[in-house]
Coordinates of N, CA and C and ligand atoms in Angstrom, one line a residue:
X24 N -2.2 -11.8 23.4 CA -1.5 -11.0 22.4 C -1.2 -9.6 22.9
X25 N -0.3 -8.9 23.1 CA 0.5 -8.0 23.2 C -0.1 -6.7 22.2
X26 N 0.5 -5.5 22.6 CA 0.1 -4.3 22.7 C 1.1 -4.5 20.6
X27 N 2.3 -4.6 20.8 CA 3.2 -5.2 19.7 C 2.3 -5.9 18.2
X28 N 2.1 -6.9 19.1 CA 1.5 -7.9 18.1 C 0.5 -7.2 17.4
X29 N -0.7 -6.6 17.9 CA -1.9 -6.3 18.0 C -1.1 -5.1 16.6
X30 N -0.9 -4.2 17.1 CA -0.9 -3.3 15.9 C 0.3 -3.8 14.8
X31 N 0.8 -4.4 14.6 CA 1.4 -5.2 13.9 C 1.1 -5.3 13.0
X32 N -0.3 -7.0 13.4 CA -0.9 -7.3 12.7 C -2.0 -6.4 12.1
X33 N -2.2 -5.0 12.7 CA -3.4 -4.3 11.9 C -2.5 -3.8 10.7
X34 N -1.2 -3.2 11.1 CA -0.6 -2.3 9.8 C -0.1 -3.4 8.9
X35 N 0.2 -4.1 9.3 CA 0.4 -5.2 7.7 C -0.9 -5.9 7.2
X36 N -2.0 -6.0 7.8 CA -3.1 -6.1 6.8 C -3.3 -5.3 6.3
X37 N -2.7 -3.7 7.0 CA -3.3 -2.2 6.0 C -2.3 -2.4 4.9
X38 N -1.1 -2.7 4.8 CA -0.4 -2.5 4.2 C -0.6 -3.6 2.7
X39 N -0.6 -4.3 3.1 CA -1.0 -5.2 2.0 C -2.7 -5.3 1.2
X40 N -3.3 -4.3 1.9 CA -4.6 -4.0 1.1 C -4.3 -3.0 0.2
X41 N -3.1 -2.1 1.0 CA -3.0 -1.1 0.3 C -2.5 -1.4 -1.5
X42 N -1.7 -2.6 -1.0 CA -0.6 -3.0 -2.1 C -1.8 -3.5 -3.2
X43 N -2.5 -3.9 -2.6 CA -3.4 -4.2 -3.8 C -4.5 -3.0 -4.7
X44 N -4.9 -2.3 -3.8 CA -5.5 -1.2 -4.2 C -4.5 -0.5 -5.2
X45 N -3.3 0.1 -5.0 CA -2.5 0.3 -5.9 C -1.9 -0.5 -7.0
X46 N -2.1 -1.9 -7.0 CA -2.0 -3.1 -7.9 C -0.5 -3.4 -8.1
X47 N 0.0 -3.3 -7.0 CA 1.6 -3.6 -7.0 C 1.7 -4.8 -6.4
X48 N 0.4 -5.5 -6.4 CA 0.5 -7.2 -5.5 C 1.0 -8.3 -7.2
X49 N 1.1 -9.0 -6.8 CA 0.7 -10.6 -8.2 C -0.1 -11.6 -7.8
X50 N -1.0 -11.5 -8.2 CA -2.1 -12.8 -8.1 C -2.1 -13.3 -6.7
X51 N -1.9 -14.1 -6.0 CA -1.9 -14.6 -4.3 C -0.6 -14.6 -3.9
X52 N 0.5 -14.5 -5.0 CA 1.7 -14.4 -4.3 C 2.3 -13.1 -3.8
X53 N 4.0 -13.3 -3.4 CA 4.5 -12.2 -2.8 C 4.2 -12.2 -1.1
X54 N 5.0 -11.9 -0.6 CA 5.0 -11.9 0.5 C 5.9 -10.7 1.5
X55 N 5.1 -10.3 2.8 CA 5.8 -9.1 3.5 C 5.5 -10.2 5.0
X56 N 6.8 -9.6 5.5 CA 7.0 -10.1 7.0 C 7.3 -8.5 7.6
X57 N 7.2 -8.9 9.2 CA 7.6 -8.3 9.9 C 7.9 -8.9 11.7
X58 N 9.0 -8.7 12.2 CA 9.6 -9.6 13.4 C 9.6 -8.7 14.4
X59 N 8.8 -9.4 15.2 CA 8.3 -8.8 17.0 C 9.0 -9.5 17.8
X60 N 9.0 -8.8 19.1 CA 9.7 -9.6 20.1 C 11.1 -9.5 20.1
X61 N 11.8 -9.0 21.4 CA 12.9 -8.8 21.3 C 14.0 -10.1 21.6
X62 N 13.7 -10.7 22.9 CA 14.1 -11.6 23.2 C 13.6 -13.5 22.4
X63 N 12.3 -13.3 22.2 CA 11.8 -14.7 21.3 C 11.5 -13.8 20.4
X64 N 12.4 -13.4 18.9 CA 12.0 -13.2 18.1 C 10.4 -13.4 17.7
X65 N 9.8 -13.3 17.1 CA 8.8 -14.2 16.2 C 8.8 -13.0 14.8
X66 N 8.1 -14.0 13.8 CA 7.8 -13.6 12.7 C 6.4 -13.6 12.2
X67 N 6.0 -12.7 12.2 CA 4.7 -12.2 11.1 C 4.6 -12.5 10.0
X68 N 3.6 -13.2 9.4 CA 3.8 -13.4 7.6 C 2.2 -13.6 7.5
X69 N 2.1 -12.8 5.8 CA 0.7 -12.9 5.1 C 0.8 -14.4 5.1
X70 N -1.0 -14.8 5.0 CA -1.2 -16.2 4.6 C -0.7 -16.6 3.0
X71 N -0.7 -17.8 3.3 CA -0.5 -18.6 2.1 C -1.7 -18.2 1.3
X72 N -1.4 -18.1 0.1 CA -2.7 -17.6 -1.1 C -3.5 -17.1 -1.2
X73 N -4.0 -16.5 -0.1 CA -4.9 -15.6 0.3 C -4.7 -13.7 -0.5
X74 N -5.3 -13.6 -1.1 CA -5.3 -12.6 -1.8 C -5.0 -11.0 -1.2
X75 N -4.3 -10.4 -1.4 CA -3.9 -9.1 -0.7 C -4.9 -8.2 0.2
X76 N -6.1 -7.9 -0.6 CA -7.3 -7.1 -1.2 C -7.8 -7.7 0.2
X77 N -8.1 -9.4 0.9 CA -8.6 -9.6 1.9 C -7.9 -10.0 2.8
X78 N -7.1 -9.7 3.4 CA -6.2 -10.0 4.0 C -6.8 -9.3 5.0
X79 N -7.0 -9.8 6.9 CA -7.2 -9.5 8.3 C -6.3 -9.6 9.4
X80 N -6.5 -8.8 10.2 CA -5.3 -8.9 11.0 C -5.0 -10.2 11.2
X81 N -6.0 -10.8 11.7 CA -6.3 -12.4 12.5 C -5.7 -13.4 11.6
X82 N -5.9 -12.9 10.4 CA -5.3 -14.1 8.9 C -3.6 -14.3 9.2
X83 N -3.2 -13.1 9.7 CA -1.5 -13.1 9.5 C -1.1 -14.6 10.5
X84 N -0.3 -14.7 9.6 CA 0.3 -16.4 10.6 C 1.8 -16.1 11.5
X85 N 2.1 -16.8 11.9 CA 3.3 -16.4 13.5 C 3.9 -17.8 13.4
X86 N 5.2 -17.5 13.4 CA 5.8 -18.1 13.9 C 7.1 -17.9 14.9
X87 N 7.9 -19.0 15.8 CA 8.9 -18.3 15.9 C 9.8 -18.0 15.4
X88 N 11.0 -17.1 14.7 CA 11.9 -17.2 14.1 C 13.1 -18.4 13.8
X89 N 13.0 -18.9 14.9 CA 13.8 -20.0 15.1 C 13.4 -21.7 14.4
X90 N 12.3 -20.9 14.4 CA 11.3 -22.6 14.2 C 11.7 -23.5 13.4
X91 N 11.9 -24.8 13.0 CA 12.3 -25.5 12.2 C 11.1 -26.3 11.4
X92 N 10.3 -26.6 11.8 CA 9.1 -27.4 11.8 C 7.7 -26.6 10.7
X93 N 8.2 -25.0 10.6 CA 7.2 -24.5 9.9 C 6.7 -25.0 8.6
X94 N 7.5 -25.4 8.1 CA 7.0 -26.0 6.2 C 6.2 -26.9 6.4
X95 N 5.7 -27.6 7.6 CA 5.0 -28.7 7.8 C 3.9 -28.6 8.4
X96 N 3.6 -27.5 9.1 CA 2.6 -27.2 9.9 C 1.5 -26.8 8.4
X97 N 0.1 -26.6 8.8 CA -1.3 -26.7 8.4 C -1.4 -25.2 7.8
X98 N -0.2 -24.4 8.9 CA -0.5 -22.4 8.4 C 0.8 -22.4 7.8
X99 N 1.8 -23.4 7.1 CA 2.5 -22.8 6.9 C 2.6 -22.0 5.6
X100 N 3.5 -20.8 5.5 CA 3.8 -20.1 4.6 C 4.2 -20.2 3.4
X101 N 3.9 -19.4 2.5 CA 4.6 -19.7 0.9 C 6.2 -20.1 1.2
X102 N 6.6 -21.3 0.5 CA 8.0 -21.5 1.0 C 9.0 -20.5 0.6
X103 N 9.1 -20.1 -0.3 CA 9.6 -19.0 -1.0 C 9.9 -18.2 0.5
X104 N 8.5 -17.8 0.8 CA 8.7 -16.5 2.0 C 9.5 -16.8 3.1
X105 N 9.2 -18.3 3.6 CA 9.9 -18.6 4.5 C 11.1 -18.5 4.4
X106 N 11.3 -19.2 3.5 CA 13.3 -19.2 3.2 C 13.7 -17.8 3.3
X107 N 13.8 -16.7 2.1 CA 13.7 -15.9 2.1 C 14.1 -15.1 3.5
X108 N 12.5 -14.7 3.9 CA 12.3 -13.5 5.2 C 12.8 -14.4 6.1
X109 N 12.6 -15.0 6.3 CA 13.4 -15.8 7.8 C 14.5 -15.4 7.7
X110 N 15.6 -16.4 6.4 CA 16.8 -15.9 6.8 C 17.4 -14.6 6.7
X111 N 16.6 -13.7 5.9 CA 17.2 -12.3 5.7 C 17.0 -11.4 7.2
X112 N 15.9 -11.6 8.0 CA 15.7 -11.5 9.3 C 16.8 -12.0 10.2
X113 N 16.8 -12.7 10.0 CA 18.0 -13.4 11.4 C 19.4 -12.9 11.0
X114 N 20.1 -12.6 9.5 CA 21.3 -12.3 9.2 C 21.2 -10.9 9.4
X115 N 20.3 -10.0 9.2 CA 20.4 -8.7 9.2 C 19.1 -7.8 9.9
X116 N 19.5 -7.9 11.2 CA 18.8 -7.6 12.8 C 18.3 -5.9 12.2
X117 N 18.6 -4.9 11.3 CA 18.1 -3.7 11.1 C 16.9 -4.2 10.2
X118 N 16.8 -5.8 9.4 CA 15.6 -5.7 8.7 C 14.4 -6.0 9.4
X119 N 13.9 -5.1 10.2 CA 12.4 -5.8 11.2 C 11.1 -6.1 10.5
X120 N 11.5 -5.4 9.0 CA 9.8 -5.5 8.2 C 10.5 -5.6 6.6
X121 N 10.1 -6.5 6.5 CA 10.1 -7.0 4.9 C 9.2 -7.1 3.5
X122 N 9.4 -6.4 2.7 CA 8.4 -6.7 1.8 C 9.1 -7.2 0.7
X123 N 8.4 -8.1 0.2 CA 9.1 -8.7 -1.6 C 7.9 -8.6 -2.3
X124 N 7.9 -7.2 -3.6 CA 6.8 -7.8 -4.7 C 7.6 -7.6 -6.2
X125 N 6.5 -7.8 -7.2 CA 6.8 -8.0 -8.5 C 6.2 -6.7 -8.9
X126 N 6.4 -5.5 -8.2 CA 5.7 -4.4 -8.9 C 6.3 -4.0 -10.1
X127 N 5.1 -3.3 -10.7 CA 5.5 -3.9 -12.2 C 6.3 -3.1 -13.3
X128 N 6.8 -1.4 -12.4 CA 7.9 -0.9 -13.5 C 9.1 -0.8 -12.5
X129 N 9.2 -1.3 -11.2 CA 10.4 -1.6 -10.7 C 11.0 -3.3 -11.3
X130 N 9.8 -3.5 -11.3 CA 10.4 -5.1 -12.1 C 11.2 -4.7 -13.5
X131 N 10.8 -4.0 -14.0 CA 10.8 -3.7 -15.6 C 12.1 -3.5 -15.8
X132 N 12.4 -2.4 -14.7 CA 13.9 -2.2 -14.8 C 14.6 -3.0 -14.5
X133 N 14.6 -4.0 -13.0 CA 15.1 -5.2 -12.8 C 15.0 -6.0 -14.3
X134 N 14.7 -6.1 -15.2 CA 14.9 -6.9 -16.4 C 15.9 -6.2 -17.8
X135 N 16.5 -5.2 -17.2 CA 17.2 -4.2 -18.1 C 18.9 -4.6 -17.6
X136 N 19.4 -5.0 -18.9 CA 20.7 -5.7 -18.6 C 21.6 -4.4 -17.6
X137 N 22.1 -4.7 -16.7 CA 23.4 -3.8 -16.1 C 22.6 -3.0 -15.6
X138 N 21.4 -2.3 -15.3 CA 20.4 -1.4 -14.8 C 20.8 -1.1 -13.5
X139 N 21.1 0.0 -13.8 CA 21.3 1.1 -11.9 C 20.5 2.4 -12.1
X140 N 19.7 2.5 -10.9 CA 18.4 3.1 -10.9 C 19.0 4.7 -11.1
X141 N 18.0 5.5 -11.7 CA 19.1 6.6 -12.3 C 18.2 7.8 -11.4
X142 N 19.1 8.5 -11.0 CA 18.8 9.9 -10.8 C 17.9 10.9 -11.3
X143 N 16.9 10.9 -11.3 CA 15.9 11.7 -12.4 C 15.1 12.4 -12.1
X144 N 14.8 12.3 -11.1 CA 13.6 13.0 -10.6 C 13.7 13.1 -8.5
X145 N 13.2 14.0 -8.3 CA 13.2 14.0 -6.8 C 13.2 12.5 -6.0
X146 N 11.6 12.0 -6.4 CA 11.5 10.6 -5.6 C 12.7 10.0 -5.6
X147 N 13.4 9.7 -7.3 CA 14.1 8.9 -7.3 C 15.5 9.0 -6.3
X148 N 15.8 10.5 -5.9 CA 16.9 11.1 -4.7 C 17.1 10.2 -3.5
X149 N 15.6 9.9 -3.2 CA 15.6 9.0 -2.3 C 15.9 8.3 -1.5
X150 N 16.7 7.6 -3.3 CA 17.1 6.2 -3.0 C 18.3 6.2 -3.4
X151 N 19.1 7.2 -3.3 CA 20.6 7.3 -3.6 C 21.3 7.0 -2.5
X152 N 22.2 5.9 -3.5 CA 23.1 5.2 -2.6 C 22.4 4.0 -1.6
X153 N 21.4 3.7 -1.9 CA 20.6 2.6 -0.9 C 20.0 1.3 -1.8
X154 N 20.4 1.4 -3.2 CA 20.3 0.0 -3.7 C 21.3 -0.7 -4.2
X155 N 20.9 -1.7 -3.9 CA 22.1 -3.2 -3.9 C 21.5 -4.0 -5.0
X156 N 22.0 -4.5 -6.0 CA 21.4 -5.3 -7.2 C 21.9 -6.9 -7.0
X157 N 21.1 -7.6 -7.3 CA 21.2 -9.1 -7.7 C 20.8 -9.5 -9.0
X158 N 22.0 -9.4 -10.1 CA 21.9 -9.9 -11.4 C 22.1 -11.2 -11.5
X159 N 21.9 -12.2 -10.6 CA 21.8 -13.5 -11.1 C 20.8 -14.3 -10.8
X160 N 19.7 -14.2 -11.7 CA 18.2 -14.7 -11.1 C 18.5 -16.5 -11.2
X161 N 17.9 -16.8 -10.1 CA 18.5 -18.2 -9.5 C 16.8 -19.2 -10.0
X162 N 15.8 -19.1 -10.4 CA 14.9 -19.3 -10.5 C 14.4 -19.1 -9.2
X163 N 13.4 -20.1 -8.8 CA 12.2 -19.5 -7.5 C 13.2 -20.0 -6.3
X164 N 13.0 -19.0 -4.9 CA 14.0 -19.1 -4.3 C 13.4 -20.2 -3.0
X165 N 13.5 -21.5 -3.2 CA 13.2 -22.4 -2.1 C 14.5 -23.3 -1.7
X166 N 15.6 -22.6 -1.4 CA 16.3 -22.9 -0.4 C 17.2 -21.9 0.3
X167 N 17.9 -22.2 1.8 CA 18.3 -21.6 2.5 C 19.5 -20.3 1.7
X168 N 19.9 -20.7 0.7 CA 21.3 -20.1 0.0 C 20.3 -18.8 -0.2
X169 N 19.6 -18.5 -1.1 CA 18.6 -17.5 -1.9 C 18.9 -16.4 -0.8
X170 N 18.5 -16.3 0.4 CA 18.3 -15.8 1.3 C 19.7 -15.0 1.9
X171 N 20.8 -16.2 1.8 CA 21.6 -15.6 2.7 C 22.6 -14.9 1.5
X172 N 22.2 -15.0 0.2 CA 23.0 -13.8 -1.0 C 22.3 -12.9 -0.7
X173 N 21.0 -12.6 -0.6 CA 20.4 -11.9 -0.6 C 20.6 -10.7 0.3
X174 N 20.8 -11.3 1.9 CA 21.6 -10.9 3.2 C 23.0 -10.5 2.9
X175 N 23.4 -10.8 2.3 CA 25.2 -10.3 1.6 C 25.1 -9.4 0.7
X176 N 23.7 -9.1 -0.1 CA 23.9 -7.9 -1.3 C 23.6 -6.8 -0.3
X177 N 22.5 -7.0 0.5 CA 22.2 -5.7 1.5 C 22.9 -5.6 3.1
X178 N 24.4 -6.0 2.8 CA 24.7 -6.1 4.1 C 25.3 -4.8 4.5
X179 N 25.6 -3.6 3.2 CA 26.2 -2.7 3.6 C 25.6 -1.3 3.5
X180 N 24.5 -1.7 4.6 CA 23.9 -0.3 4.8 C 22.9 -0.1 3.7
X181 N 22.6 -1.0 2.7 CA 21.6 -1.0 1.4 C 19.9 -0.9 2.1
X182 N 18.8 -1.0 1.8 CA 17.7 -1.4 2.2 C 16.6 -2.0 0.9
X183 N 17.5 -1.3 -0.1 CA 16.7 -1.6 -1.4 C 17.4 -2.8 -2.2
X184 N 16.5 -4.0 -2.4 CA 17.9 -5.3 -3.2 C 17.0 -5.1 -4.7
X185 N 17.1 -4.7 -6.2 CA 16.8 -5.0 -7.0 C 16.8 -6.6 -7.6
X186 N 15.8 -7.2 -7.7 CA 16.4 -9.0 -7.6 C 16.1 -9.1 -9.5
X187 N 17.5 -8.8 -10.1 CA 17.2 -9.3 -11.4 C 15.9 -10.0 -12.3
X188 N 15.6 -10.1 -12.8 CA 14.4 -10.8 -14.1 C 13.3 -11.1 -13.2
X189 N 13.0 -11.0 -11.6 CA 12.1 -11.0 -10.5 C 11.2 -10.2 -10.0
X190 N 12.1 -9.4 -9.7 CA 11.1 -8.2 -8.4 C 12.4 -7.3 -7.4
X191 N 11.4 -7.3 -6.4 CA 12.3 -5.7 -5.5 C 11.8 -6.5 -4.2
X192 N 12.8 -6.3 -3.4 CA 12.7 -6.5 -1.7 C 13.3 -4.8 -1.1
X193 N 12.7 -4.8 -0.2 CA 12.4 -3.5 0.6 C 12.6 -3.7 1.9
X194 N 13.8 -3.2 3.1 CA 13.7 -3.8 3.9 C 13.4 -2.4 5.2
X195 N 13.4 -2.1 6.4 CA 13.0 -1.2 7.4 C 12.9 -1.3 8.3
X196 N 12.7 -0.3 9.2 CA 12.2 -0.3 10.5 C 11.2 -0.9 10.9
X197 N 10.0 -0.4 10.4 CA 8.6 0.2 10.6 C 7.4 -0.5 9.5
X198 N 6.6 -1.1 9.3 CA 5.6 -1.0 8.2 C 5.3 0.4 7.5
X199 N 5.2 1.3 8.3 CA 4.8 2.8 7.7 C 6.1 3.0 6.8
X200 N 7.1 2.6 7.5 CA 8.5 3.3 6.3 C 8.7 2.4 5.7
X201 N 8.3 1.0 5.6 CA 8.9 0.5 4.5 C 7.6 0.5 3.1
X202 N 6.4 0.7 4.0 CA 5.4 0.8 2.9 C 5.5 2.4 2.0
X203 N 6.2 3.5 2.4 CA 6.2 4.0 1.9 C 7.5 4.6 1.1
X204 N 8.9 2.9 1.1 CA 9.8 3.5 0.4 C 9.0 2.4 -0.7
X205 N 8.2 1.9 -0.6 CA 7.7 0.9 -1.8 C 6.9 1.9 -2.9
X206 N 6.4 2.4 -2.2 CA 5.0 3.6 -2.8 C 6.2 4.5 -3.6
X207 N 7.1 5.4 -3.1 CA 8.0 6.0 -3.8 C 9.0 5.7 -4.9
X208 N 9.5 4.0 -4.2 CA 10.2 3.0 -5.1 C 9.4 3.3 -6.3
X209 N 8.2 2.3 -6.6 CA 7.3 2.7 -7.2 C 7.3 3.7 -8.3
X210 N 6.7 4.4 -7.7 CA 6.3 6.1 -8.6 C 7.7 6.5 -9.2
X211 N 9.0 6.5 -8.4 CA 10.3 7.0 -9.6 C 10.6 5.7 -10.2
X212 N 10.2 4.9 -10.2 CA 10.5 3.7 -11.2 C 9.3 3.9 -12.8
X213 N 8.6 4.3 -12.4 CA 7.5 4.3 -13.9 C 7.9 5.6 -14.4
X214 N 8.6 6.7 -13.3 CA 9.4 8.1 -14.6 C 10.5 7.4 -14.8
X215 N 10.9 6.6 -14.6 CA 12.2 5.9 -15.4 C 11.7 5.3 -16.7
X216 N 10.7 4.5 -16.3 CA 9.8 3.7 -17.4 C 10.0 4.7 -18.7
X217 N 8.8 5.4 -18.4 CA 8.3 6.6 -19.4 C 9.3 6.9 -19.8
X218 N 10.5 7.9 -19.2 CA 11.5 8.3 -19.7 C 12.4 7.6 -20.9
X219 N 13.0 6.5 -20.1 CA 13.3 5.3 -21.2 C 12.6 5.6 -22.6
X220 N 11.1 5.4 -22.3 CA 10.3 4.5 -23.6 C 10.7 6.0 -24.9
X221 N 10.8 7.2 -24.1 CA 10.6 8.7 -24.9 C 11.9 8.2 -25.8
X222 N 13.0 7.4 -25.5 CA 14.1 7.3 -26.3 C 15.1 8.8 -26.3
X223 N 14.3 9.8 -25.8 CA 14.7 11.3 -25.6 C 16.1 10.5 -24.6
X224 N 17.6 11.6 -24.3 CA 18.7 11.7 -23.0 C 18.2 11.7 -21.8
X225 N 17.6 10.6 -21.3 CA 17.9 11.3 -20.0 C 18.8 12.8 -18.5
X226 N 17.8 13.5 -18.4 CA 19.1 14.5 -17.7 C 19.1 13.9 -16.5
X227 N 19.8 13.4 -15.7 CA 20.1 13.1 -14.3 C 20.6 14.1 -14.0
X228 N 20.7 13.7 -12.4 CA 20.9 14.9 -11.5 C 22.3 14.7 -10.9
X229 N 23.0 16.0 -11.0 CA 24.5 15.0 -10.8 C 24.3 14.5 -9.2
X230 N 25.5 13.9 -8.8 CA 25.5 13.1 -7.7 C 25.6 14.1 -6.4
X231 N 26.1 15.0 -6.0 CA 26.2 15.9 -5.0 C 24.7 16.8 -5.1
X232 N 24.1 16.9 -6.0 CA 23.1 17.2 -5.8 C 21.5 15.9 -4.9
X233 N 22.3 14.8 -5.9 CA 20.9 13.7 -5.4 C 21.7 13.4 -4.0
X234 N 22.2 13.4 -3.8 CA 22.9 13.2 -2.2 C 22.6 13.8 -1.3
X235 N 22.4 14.9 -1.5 CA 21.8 16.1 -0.7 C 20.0 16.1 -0.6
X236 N 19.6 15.9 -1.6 CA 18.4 15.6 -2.2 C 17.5 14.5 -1.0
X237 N 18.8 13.5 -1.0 CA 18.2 11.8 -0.4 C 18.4 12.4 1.5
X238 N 19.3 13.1 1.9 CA 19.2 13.6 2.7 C 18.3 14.3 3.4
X239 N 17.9 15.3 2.6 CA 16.4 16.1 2.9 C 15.5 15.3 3.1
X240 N 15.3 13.8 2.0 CA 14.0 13.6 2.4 C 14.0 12.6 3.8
X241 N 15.3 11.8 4.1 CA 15.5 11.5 5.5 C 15.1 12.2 6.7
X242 N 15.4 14.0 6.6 CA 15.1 14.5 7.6 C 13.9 15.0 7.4
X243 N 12.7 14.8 6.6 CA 11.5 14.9 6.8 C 10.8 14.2 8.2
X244 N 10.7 15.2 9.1 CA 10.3 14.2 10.6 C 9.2 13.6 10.0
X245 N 8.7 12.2 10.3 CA 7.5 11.5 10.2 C 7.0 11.5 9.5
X246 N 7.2 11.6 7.9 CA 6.3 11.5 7.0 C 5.7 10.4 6.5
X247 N 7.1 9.2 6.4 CA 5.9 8.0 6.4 C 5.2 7.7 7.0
X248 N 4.9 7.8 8.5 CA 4.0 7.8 9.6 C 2.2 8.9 9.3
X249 N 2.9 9.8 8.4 CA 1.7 10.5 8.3 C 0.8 9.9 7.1
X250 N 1.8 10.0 5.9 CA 0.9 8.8 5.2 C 0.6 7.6 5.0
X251 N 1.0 6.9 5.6 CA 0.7 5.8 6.4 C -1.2 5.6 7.2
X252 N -1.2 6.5 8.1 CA -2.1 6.6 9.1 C -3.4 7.6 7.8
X253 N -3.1 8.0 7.4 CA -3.8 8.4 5.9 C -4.6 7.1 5.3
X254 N -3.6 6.5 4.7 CA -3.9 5.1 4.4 C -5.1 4.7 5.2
X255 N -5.0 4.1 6.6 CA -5.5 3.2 7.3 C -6.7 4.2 7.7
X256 N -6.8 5.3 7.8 CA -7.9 6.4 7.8 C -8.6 6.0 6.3
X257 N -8.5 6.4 5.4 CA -8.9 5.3 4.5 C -9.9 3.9 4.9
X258 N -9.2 3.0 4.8 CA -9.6 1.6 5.0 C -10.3 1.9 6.6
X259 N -10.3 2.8 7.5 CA -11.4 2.5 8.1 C -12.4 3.0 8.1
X260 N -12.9 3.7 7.1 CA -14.1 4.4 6.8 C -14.8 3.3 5.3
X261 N -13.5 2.3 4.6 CA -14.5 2.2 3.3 C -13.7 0.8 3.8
X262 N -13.5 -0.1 4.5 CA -13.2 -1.7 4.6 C -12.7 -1.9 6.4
X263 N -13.6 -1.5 7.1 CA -13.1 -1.8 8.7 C -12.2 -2.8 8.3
X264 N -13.2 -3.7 8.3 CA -12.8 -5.6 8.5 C -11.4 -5.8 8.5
X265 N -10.4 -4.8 8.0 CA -9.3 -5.4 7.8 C -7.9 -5.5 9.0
X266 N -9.3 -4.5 10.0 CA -8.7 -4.6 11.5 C -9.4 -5.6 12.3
X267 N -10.0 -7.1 11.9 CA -10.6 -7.7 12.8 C -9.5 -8.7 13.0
Ligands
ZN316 ZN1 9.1 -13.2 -6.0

């Protein structure tokens, strides 16, 4: 195993403990990838049903990208995931790390007819101009089509897909940056929540401002990187194991 692989698999078992610790997982489902290797692709993916909370480096399962044979194999993946992260991976080469969950006031809005994430608050700056919506929930996504709408809603420079009456996919460079547009996703989605419930006007921020806004926090050198490694400083003082 490779220098690659190796931390790979430690930040996506951090990452997905973390998801649980903050309770933005669902029960054994959901699923995050991430694709190594330049020339043989391969793909990283959580185990099948295995709970977020224990998830180990060594647990994460591999395949090639290319593979055809996976749904049949003994490790294979939630099918959902496969379809999914595979093909969103191979159609759109900037997604190297994937996460899909049902966190639960990003969901909320995803269940809000015509819903475009509103300008409200700094975090939410963010994410201006970077989400792409899918208002047509297809039921559970186990065929190759799910995947490649999904690759067509974020084909233009998006990284955020709101997936109508479902959940949120997140896509990135890095585990550190996509885990921490999830964490932000997050936190300005429940001041939307709240906001909403007040039934009070929302004041948004006009658009030349949150533009500028989503800018700034781009040129923050390294921050996901810092909290990130925060995190995993964390989990190695109160759950090594999650690096074996
Ligand atoms: Zn889902």
């Amino acid at each position: 195993m490779n220098d690659q692989e190796k931390q790979a698999r430690i930040d996506l078992a951090a990452a997905l403990r973390w998801t649980a610790r903050l309770n933005l997982h669902e029960a054994v489902a959901n699923h995050y990838s991430v694709v190594i290797g330049d020339e043989n692709p391969q793909i990283l993916l959580n185990p099948k049903l295995k709970h977020f909370s224990r998830v180990k480096a060594s647990d994460i399962v591999k395949f090639d990208l290319d593979a055809t044979d996976v749904l049949s194999r003994p490790d294979a993946p939630d099918i959902s995931a496969w379809y999914l992260h595979s093909h969103l991976h191979k159609q759109l080469p900037r997604a190297k790390v994937i996460f899909h969950t049902h966190m639960p006031d990003t969901l909320a809005l995803a269940c809000i007819k015509d819903f475009e994430f509103m300008m409200l608050d700094q975090n939410a700056c963010r994410f201006y101009g970077r989400i792409a919506y899918d208002r047509d929930y297809n039921g559970l996504a186990i065929d190759d089509q799910e995947g490649e709408r999904c690759a067509q809603l974020l084909g233009d420079g998006k990284s955020i897909l709101f997936m109508g009456n479902h959940g949120v996919m997140i896509i990135g460079e890095t585990i550190a940056d996509v885990f921490d547009e999830m964490y932000y996703l997050e936190k300005a989605a429940d001041t939307q929540v709240k906001v909403l419930a007040s039934g009070r006007e929302p004041a948004i921020i006009p658009d030349d401002i949150a533009e500028m806004a989503c800018e700034q926090w781009h040129e923050y050198p390294g921050f996901s990187n810092y909290h990130f490694n925060e995190l995993k400083a964390i989990l190695d003082e109160e759950e090594p194991a999650y690096k074996n």
